[in-house]
Each structure stands twice: as structure tokens, then as C-alpha cells.
């Protein structure tokens, strides 16, 4: 068990949850509910804990619970920690949310039937991750019912030990797992320079399930408190595609490399030899088609140059802002969520704010 992974599972966000004023039927109005929300959890799983606090003041009707932050309805299938990292550029503690038990915004949020909806959303994401990593999702599809129940209960209860025991049967190890094991046996300098190799000394490759949440800003800012507020999901580009790790002997595939590979619209790569380095930068770039129909780096890329229309202002994963030169494999192994996706929040300064999205 990695120490960083343990910290991720123990991570929690203090919430102060207010009942929307339109649903208050008593005087004085109820005090806000205070609760610690697990980072790897989901907001609907908090409902059994907060409803008793507000039950006596609710208007008659059927519960259709949803949460909002500063008027923005929160997507329930995004992990709570990701929502916090994305929407609170300047972290707010406690995080002040508003809960509604009526008037579900079906034009913005997909329906949620409580824990069952969250569970099946989680399982479907796990299947998707399995397909990306192994090329099929048979291991997830063939899970026994007791194992499936145990897996979900381990996530629901934040029990990392139980999770590792049952999830190991799925054989969803990525290049990051094997690489991180190698990191423990060498110095930081050596692991920066050697890359991930197998028993024959060949550099490993891998496909890493990633969900990238990108918001673009057109004006620069130096302090996080000056960053513009996200008040609409239209301002967020959601990119759901794998990172292709193409290891090269003597090179380290970094977090910045991964982010740029997911945003080919803003970051262009060039492969230069010594003879080509003196030529004009306007020459064609070496790219290879990916399964998604986009473009990925050719494995012999030696140098990369960002395009002029984008600058990475912020990268946040699991509440931290890692250095962009950190080995991506370490990030994958230590900071991924239980459904085997790595959720990355990125702020880009761009000349044109609209960023293509996968949905």
C-alpha cells in the first residue's frame, strides 16, 4: 500500500450545507449541516446523513435531491473532490453548498435515484477503464456478485484495504503501477532518467484512463483569488480519452507531457533532429493517428514546443498542484480514483476561450 494512495483515500472536504430558502417552511430557518465529505465519494451518498437535519422544515412532496454551488447545479457523478478542485480555484473551507429536495433541474443534470445510480455509474466507469487498459472489460463483467458488493462497499465506506483486496482480482494494473515499484528502489535522479523498463530492458508503454476538466481564461492572473468564477458547465470542457504512454530510453514522460498530449488543439509537438533544429519552425509536425481519430505523438519525438495560443496556469489532482515535470506514472499510481480513472483539473490561458470537449 502506497502512502500517497492512503492519503488520497483518507482525504475529506469540510462541507457546510444550507437548505435552499425556497424550501424552508419553519421559523427560524434551520442551521446549516456540517459534514466531512470523502474526496473519492459522491454528493448523493451524503443524503442519508443530511436529510434528518432538514426533514422537519421541508415542504410536502417527493424528494428529488440535488446540490448547487453559487447557483451552479453540481453533477452528481463527478467525485466530490474533483468538483471542489474544479470549482474552488481558491479553496474554500468549509465549502458552502446549497441542497435542494425539490425542483430537480433535469435540463442540466441527468436523473439520480440515490445510491443505486451512483453505484452503477461507478461500475460503468470501471468497465470503461478496464477496456482502455486491457482492451476488454471481461474481468469487470465477470465479477462475482459478492465481489461486486464488496468492491462497492469498500468505496462507499472508504476502506482502502478491502478495496485493494478485491480490486486486485480485476488485474487493472497500468504502466504506472510497475513504474512506481521501480521508483522505490532508486534515487530521484535515476528514476527521472531511466523510464519504465521490463525484464529485457525495453521501455514499457501503456494506456491510462484520464478524465480532463479544462476551463479556459482569456485574461492572465497571478493569484488564485483573481481567477474568474466558473458559473456555467458550458465553460468547462470535458475530455474523456486515454493518455498513450510511449516510453523512450533515457526520457521521462511527465505530467506536462500527458496534459499536452490530451490537448493537441492547443499544444503542438515537433520531432527535431540536430540537422532539422536549424530549420524554420513552420515545417510539418510528425503525428500518428490515434483510435479516437485525433493525433498523438510519434514515438520518436525528441522535442516539443507549445503553440502560442495556450499556457497552463494550473493543474490540480486530488487537491494538490503537482510540479508539471513529475513522472506521469507516479501520478497515475498514487493519485487515481477507485474506478481507475485519473481526474485532472486544468486551467488554460488561451486566446480563444472555447475548448473542444468530448461531451
Short mmCIF file of C-alpha atoms in Angstrom, two decimals:
data_model
loop_
_atom_site.label_atom_id
_atom_site.label_comp_id
_atom_site.label_asym_id
_atom_site.label_seq_id
_atom_site.Cartn_x
_atom_site.Cartn_y
_atom_site.Cartn_z
CA UNK A 1 0.00 0.00 0.00
CA UNK A 2 1.50 3.35 -1.08
CA UNK A 3 1.46 6.17 1.48
CA UNK A 4 0.21 8.70 -1.08
CA UNK A 5 -2.68 6.38 -2.01
CA UNK A 6 -3.59 6.13 1.67
CA UNK A 7 -3.71 9.92 1.94
CA UNK A 8 -5.99 10.09 -1.11
CA UNK A 9 -8.46 7.66 0.43
CA UNK A 10 -8.43 9.47 3.77
CA UNK A 11 -8.87 12.88 2.13
CA UNK A 12 -12.07 14.73 3.02
CA UNK A 13 -13.60 18.14 2.40
CA UNK A 14 -15.44 20.00 5.18
CA UNK A 15 -18.88 20.98 3.87
CA UNK A 16 -21.36 23.48 5.23
CA UNK A 17 -24.65 22.62 3.57
CA UNK A 18 -27.52 25.11 3.53
CA UNK A 19 -31.13 24.27 2.70
CA UNK A 20 -32.37 26.48 -0.13
CA UNK A 21 -34.55 29.28 1.21
CA UNK A 22 -37.46 28.33 -1.08
CA UNK A 23 -37.79 25.01 0.78
CA UNK A 24 -37.72 26.39 4.31
CA UNK A 25 -41.18 26.14 5.87
CA UNK A 26 -40.36 26.91 9.52
CA UNK A 27 -39.06 29.81 11.55
CA UNK A 28 -36.36 30.20 12.47
CA UNK A 29 -34.76 28.54 9.43
CA UNK A 30 -32.58 25.51 10.14
CA UNK A 31 -28.87 25.91 10.75
CA UNK A 32 -26.59 24.58 8.02
CA UNK A 33 -25.46 20.97 8.25
CA UNK A 34 -21.74 20.37 8.78
CA UNK A 35 -20.21 17.20 7.39
CA UNK A 36 -16.89 15.81 6.17
CA UNK A 37 -17.27 14.57 2.60
CA UNK A 38 -14.76 11.96 1.33
CA UNK A 39 -12.83 13.20 -1.70
CA UNK A 40 -13.35 9.91 -3.54
CA UNK A 41 -17.07 9.87 -2.67
CA UNK A 42 -20.12 11.37 -4.35
CA UNK A 43 -22.56 14.01 -3.11
CA UNK A 44 -25.73 11.84 -3.29
CA UNK A 45 -24.15 9.44 -0.78
CA UNK A 46 -24.36 12.21 1.83
CA UNK A 47 -28.15 12.48 1.64
CA UNK A 48 -28.92 9.91 4.38
CA UNK A 49 -26.69 11.93 6.72
CA UNK A 50 -28.07 15.39 5.98
CA UNK A 51 -31.79 14.77 5.39
CA UNK A 52 -32.59 14.18 9.10
CA UNK A 53 -31.11 17.61 9.79
CA UNK A 54 -33.58 19.33 7.44
CA UNK A 55 -36.51 16.90 7.48
CA UNK A 56 -38.75 18.86 9.86
CA UNK A 57 -38.70 22.00 7.71
CA UNK A 58 -39.16 20.52 4.22
CA UNK A 59 -42.31 21.25 2.20
CA UNK A 60 -44.58 18.32 1.28
CA UNK A 61 -43.62 16.38 -1.81
CA UNK A 62 -41.31 13.74 -3.19
CA UNK A 63 -37.58 14.11 -2.67
CA UNK A 64 -35.51 14.86 -5.79
CA UNK A 65 -32.26 15.87 -4.14
CA UNK A 66 -29.57 17.93 -5.82
CA UNK A 67 -26.78 20.28 -4.79
CA UNK A 68 -25.59 23.62 -6.08
CA UNK A 69 -22.62 25.92 -5.58
CA UNK A 70 -23.16 29.64 -6.16
CA UNK A 71 -26.13 28.86 -8.38
CA UNK A 72 -24.40 26.12 -10.39
CA UNK A 73 -26.08 22.68 -10.16
CA UNK A 74 -23.43 20.09 -9.30
CA UNK A 75 -23.05 16.97 -11.44
CA UNK A 76 -23.55 14.10 -9.02
CA UNK A 77 -21.47 11.53 -10.94
CA UNK A 78 -18.27 13.58 -10.62
CA UNK A 79 -16.35 12.70 -7.42
CA UNK A 80 -16.76 15.30 -4.69
CA UNK A 81 -13.04 16.05 -4.57
CA UNK A 82 -12.96 16.74 -8.30
CA UNK A 83 -15.90 19.14 -8.03
CA UNK A 84 -14.11 21.00 -5.24
CA UNK A 85 -10.81 21.19 -7.15
CA UNK A 86 -12.58 22.37 -10.27
CA UNK A 87 -14.99 24.94 -8.88
CA UNK A 88 -12.98 26.33 -5.96
CA UNK A 89 -9.88 27.66 -7.67
CA UNK A 90 -9.15 29.44 -4.41
CA UNK A 91 -10.01 26.65 -1.90
CA UNK A 92 -12.93 27.50 0.39
CA UNK A 93 -13.14 25.76 3.76
CA UNK A 94 -15.73 24.89 4.73
CA UNK A 95 -17.15 24.56 1.23
CA UNK A 96 -20.57 26.20 1.29
CA UNK A 97 -23.10 24.25 -0.74
CA UNK A 98 -26.86 24.53 -1.09
CA UNK A 99 -29.06 21.45 -1.06
CA UNK A 100 -32.46 21.18 -2.75
CA UNK A 101 -35.02 18.46 -2.06
CA UNK A 102 -37.43 19.71 -4.73
CA UNK A 103 -37.30 21.10 -8.27
CA UNK A 104 -34.68 18.84 -9.85
CA UNK A 105 -33.05 20.61 -12.86
CA UNK A 106 -33.50 17.82 -15.38
CA UNK A 107 -32.41 20.10 -18.22
CA UNK A 108 -28.92 20.30 -16.67
CA UNK A 109 -28.43 17.15 -14.59
CA UNK A 110 -29.10 13.54 -15.54
CA UNK A 111 -31.53 11.77 -13.16
CA UNK A 112 -30.19 10.33 -9.92
CA UNK A 113 -32.04 7.72 -7.86
CA UNK A 114 -29.70 7.84 -4.89
CA UNK A 115 -27.04 5.26 -4.07
CA UNK A 116 -28.04 2.81 -6.82
CA UNK A 117 -27.46 5.43 -9.53
CA UNK A 118 -24.07 6.30 -8.08
CA UNK A 119 -23.10 2.63 -7.80
CA UNK A 120 -23.92 1.82 -11.41
CA UNK A 121 -22.20 4.97 -12.63
CA UNK A 122 -19.10 3.82 -10.75
CA UNK A 123 -19.28 0.29 -12.18
CA UNK A 124 -19.72 1.61 -15.71
CA UNK A 125 -16.66 3.84 -15.29
CA UNK A 126 -14.73 0.82 -14.02
CA UNK A 127 -15.74 -1.12 -17.15
CA UNK A 128 -14.61 1.77 -19.33
CA UNK A 129 -11.25 1.93 -17.54
CA UNK A 130 -10.79 -1.82 -17.92
CA UNK A 131 -11.43 -1.57 -21.65
CA UNK A 132 -8.87 1.22 -22.00
CA UNK A 133 -6.21 -0.67 -20.02
CA UNK A 134 -6.76 -4.24 -21.20
CA UNK A 135 -8.70 -3.90 -24.44
CA UNK A 136 -11.74 -5.57 -22.88
CA UNK A 137 -13.80 -5.40 -19.70
CA UNK A 138 -14.25 -9.14 -19.14
CA UNK A 139 -12.73 -9.08 -15.65
CA UNK A 140 -15.25 -6.49 -14.50
CA UNK A 141 -18.18 -8.11 -16.32
CA UNK A 142 -17.32 -11.50 -14.79
CA UNK A 143 -17.04 -10.29 -11.20
CA UNK A 144 -18.99 -12.41 -8.77
CA UNK A 145 -21.91 -10.72 -7.04
CA UNK A 146 -20.19 -10.89 -3.60
CA UNK A 147 -17.04 -9.31 -5.05
CA UNK A 148 -19.04 -6.57 -6.72
CA UNK A 149 -20.84 -5.83 -3.45
CA UNK A 150 -17.57 -5.87 -1.53
CA UNK A 151 -15.92 -3.55 -4.04
CA UNK A 152 -18.72 -1.01 -3.82
CA UNK A 153 -18.89 -1.20 -0.02
CA UNK A 154 -15.14 -0.57 0.18
CA UNK A 155 -15.55 2.62 -1.87
CA UNK A 156 -18.72 3.64 -0.02
CA UNK A 157 -17.00 3.21 3.36
CA UNK A 158 -13.58 4.45 2.28
CA UNK A 159 -11.91 1.15 3.18
CA UNK A 160 -8.69 1.05 1.15
CA UNK A 161 -7.52 -2.31 2.48
CA UNK A 162 -10.77 -4.04 1.48
CA UNK A 163 -10.70 -2.25 -1.88
CA UNK A 164 -7.17 -3.42 -2.70
CA UNK A 165 -8.06 -6.98 -1.79
CA UNK A 166 -11.00 -7.25 -4.17
CA UNK A 167 -9.79 -4.89 -6.93
CA UNK A 168 -6.56 -6.88 -7.35
CA UNK A 169 -8.68 -9.63 -8.92
CA UNK A 170 -9.54 -7.29 -11.79
CA UNK A 171 -5.92 -7.12 -12.99
CA UNK A 172 -6.14 -3.45 -13.92
CA UNK A 173 -2.50 -2.57 -13.32
CA UNK A 174 -1.22 0.15 -15.66
CA UNK A 175 2.27 1.15 -16.63
CA UNK A 176 2.15 3.44 -13.64
CA UNK A 177 1.93 0.57 -11.15
CA UNK A 178 5.04 -1.20 -12.42
CA UNK A 179 6.96 2.03 -12.86
CA UNK A 180 6.15 3.20 -9.34
CA UNK A 181 7.53 -0.04 -7.95
CA UNK A 182 10.79 0.71 -9.74
CA UNK A 183 10.83 4.20 -8.22
CA UNK A 184 11.12 2.81 -4.72
CA UNK A 185 14.43 1.14 -5.47
CA UNK A 186 16.36 4.10 -6.94
CA UNK A 187 17.19 7.73 -6.44
CA UNK A 188 15.10 10.53 -7.87
CA UNK A 189 17.82 11.30 -10.41
CA UNK A 190 18.00 7.74 -11.68
CA UNK A 191 14.26 7.32 -11.95
CA UNK A 192 13.97 10.54 -13.92
CA UNK A 193 16.45 9.25 -16.46
CA UNK A 194 15.73 5.55 -16.86
CA UNK A 195 12.00 5.35 -17.50
CA UNK A 196 9.88 2.22 -17.04
CA UNK A 197 11.57 -0.94 -18.26
CA UNK A 198 10.67 -4.60 -18.25
CA UNK A 199 12.96 -7.58 -17.60
CA UNK A 200 14.52 -7.24 -21.04
CA UNK A 201 15.33 -3.57 -20.56
CA UNK A 202 12.67 -2.39 -23.01
CA UNK A 203 10.71 0.71 -22.10
CA UNK A 204 7.09 -0.08 -21.34
CA UNK A 205 4.12 1.63 -22.93
CA UNK A 206 0.65 1.95 -21.56
CA UNK A 207 -2.84 3.40 -21.88
CA UNK A 208 -4.04 5.38 -18.90
CA UNK A 209 -7.74 6.24 -18.39
CA UNK A 210 -7.97 10.01 -17.86
CA UNK A 211 -10.80 12.46 -17.40
CA UNK A 212 -9.64 16.00 -18.03
CA UNK A 213 -11.66 19.02 -16.92
CA UNK A 214 -10.46 22.18 -18.65
CA UNK A 215 -11.55 25.75 -18.21
CA UNK A 216 -10.06 28.49 -20.31
CA UNK A 217 -9.39 32.07 -19.31
CA UNK A 218 -8.55 34.89 -21.67
CA UNK A 219 -7.05 37.19 -19.06
CA UNK A 220 -3.93 36.41 -17.08
CA UNK A 221 -3.90 36.18 -13.27
CA UNK A 222 -1.15 35.78 -10.70
CA UNK A 223 -3.23 34.96 -7.62
CA UNK A 224 -5.83 32.20 -7.49
CA UNK A 225 -8.30 34.56 -5.85
CA UNK A 226 -8.23 36.64 -9.03
CA UNK A 227 -9.19 33.68 -11.25
CA UNK A 228 -12.63 34.03 -12.89
CA UNK A 229 -15.53 32.17 -11.28
CA UNK A 230 -16.97 29.16 -13.11
CA UNK A 231 -20.71 29.83 -13.23
CA UNK A 232 -21.76 27.51 -16.06
CA UNK A 233 -20.87 24.00 -17.19
CA UNK A 234 -20.57 25.45 -20.68
CA UNK A 235 -17.28 26.98 -19.53
CA UNK A 236 -15.85 23.52 -18.77
CA UNK A 237 -14.51 21.27 -21.49
CA UNK A 238 -14.74 17.61 -20.53
CA UNK A 239 -12.16 15.43 -22.27
CA UNK A 240 -12.52 11.69 -21.73
CA UNK A 241 -9.72 9.90 -23.54
CA UNK A 242 -6.69 7.79 -22.61
CA UNK A 243 -3.14 9.01 -22.36
CA UNK A 244 -0.83 6.95 -24.53
CA UNK A 245 2.49 6.49 -22.74
CA UNK A 246 5.25 5.97 -25.26
CA UNK A 247 8.35 5.33 -23.20
CA UNK A 248 11.76 6.23 -24.54
CA UNK A 249 15.04 5.03 -23.07
CA UNK A 250 16.64 7.88 -21.18
CA UNK A 251 13.49 10.03 -21.17
CA UNK A 252 10.78 10.60 -18.59
CA UNK A 253 7.14 11.00 -19.66
CA UNK A 254 5.94 13.81 -17.38
CA UNK A 255 2.61 15.15 -16.20
CA UNK A 256 3.04 18.08 -18.57
CA UNK A 257 3.62 15.68 -21.47
CA UNK A 258 0.37 13.92 -20.59
CA UNK A 259 -1.66 17.14 -20.38
CA UNK A 260 -0.31 18.41 -23.68
CA UNK A 261 -1.00 15.10 -25.40
CA UNK A 262 -4.65 15.43 -24.38
CA UNK A 263 -4.89 18.95 -25.79
CA UNK A 264 -3.49 18.75 -29.33
CA UNK A 265 -5.70 21.71 -30.26
CA UNK A 266 -3.51 23.92 -28.08
CA UNK A 267 -0.14 22.19 -27.87
CA UNK A 268 1.68 21.06 -30.97
CA UNK A 269 4.63 18.72 -30.98
CA UNK A 270 7.63 18.60 -33.29
CA UNK A 271 10.29 15.98 -33.69
CA UNK A 272 13.63 17.57 -34.46
CA UNK A 273 17.00 16.06 -35.30
CA UNK A 274 20.20 18.05 -34.99
CA UNK A 275 20.11 18.80 -38.72
CA UNK A 276 16.49 19.95 -38.56
CA UNK A 277 16.89 22.12 -35.48
CA UNK A 278 18.27 25.00 -37.55
CA UNK A 279 15.34 24.97 -39.96
CA UNK A 280 12.31 27.20 -39.67
CA UNK A 281 9.67 26.19 -37.16
CA UNK A 282 6.98 26.19 -39.82
CA UNK A 283 7.70 22.67 -41.06
CA UNK A 284 5.15 19.89 -40.82
CA UNK A 285 4.80 18.10 -37.49
CA UNK A 286 5.24 14.33 -37.03
CA UNK A 287 2.00 12.84 -35.77
CA UNK A 288 0.32 9.48 -35.80
CA UNK A 289 -3.44 8.78 -35.77
CA UNK A 290 -4.99 7.57 -32.53
CA UNK A 291 -8.01 5.34 -32.01
CA UNK A 292 -10.11 8.37 -31.12
CA UNK A 293 -9.46 9.90 -34.52
CA UNK A 294 -7.20 12.59 -33.08
CA UNK A 295 -3.46 12.81 -33.16
CA UNK A 296 -0.80 11.51 -30.78
CA UNK A 297 2.95 11.83 -30.54
CA UNK A 298 5.11 9.66 -32.71
CA UNK A 299 7.34 7.53 -30.52
CA UNK A 300 10.50 9.19 -31.84
CA UNK A 301 9.55 12.68 -30.72
CA UNK A 302 12.61 14.35 -29.23
CA UNK A 303 11.47 17.93 -28.60
CA UNK A 304 8.13 19.60 -28.09
CA UNK A 305 7.10 23.19 -28.44
CA UNK A 306 3.86 24.63 -27.12
CA UNK A 307 1.74 26.58 -29.54
CA UNK A 308 1.40 30.31 -28.96
CA UNK A 309 -2.27 30.23 -28.01
CA UNK A 310 -2.17 28.37 -24.68
CA UNK A 311 -0.43 28.45 -21.33
CA UNK A 312 -1.01 26.01 -18.46
CA UNK A 313 -1.94 28.17 -15.47
CA UNK A 314 -2.98 25.46 -13.04
CA UNK A 315 -3.08 21.68 -12.78
CA UNK A 316 -4.82 20.19 -9.77
CA UNK A 317 -5.21 16.50 -8.90
CA UNK A 318 -6.62 15.21 -5.61
CA UNK A 319 -6.37 18.67 -4.10
CA UNK A 320 -2.68 19.15 -4.85
CA UNK A 321 -0.90 21.10 -7.55
CA UNK A 322 1.98 18.81 -8.54
CA UNK A 323 5.02 20.03 -10.39
CA UNK A 324 4.48 19.53 -14.09
CA UNK A 325 7.81 17.74 -14.50
CA UNK A 326 6.79 14.94 -12.11
CA UNK A 327 6.80 11.47 -13.73
CA UNK A 328 3.30 10.81 -15.01
CA UNK A 329 3.48 7.17 -13.97
CA UNK A 330 3.90 8.19 -10.33
CA UNK A 331 0.81 10.40 -10.63
CA UNK A 332 -1.21 7.54 -12.12
CA UNK A 333 -0.25 5.02 -9.46
CA UNK A 334 -0.75 7.30 -6.47
CA UNK A 335 -3.50 9.76 -7.37
CA UNK A 336 -6.06 7.86 -9.44
CA UNK A 337 -9.61 7.35 -8.19
CA UNK A 338 -11.07 3.92 -7.26
CA UNK A 339 -12.72 3.47 -10.66
CA UNK A 340 -9.20 3.58 -12.15
CA UNK A 341 -9.57 6.98 -13.79
CA UNK A 342 -7.17 9.82 -13.18
CA UNK A 343 -9.16 13.06 -12.85
CA UNK A 344 -7.16 16.15 -13.80
CA UNK A 345 -8.40 19.74 -13.47
CA UNK A 346 -6.58 22.19 -15.74
CA UNK A 347 -6.81 25.94 -16.18
CA UNK A 348 -5.54 27.23 -19.52
CA UNK A 349 -4.88 30.79 -20.58
CA UNK A 350 -5.98 30.77 -24.20
CA UNK A 351 -6.54 33.29 -26.95
CA UNK A 352 -9.91 31.72 -27.70
CA UNK A 353 -11.75 30.52 -24.60
CA UNK A 354 -13.81 27.80 -26.29
CA UNK A 355 -12.01 24.43 -25.95
CA UNK A 356 -13.26 21.32 -27.80
CA UNK A 357 -14.98 18.84 -25.49
CA UNK A 358 -15.78 15.15 -25.68
CA UNK A 359 -19.28 15.69 -24.35
#
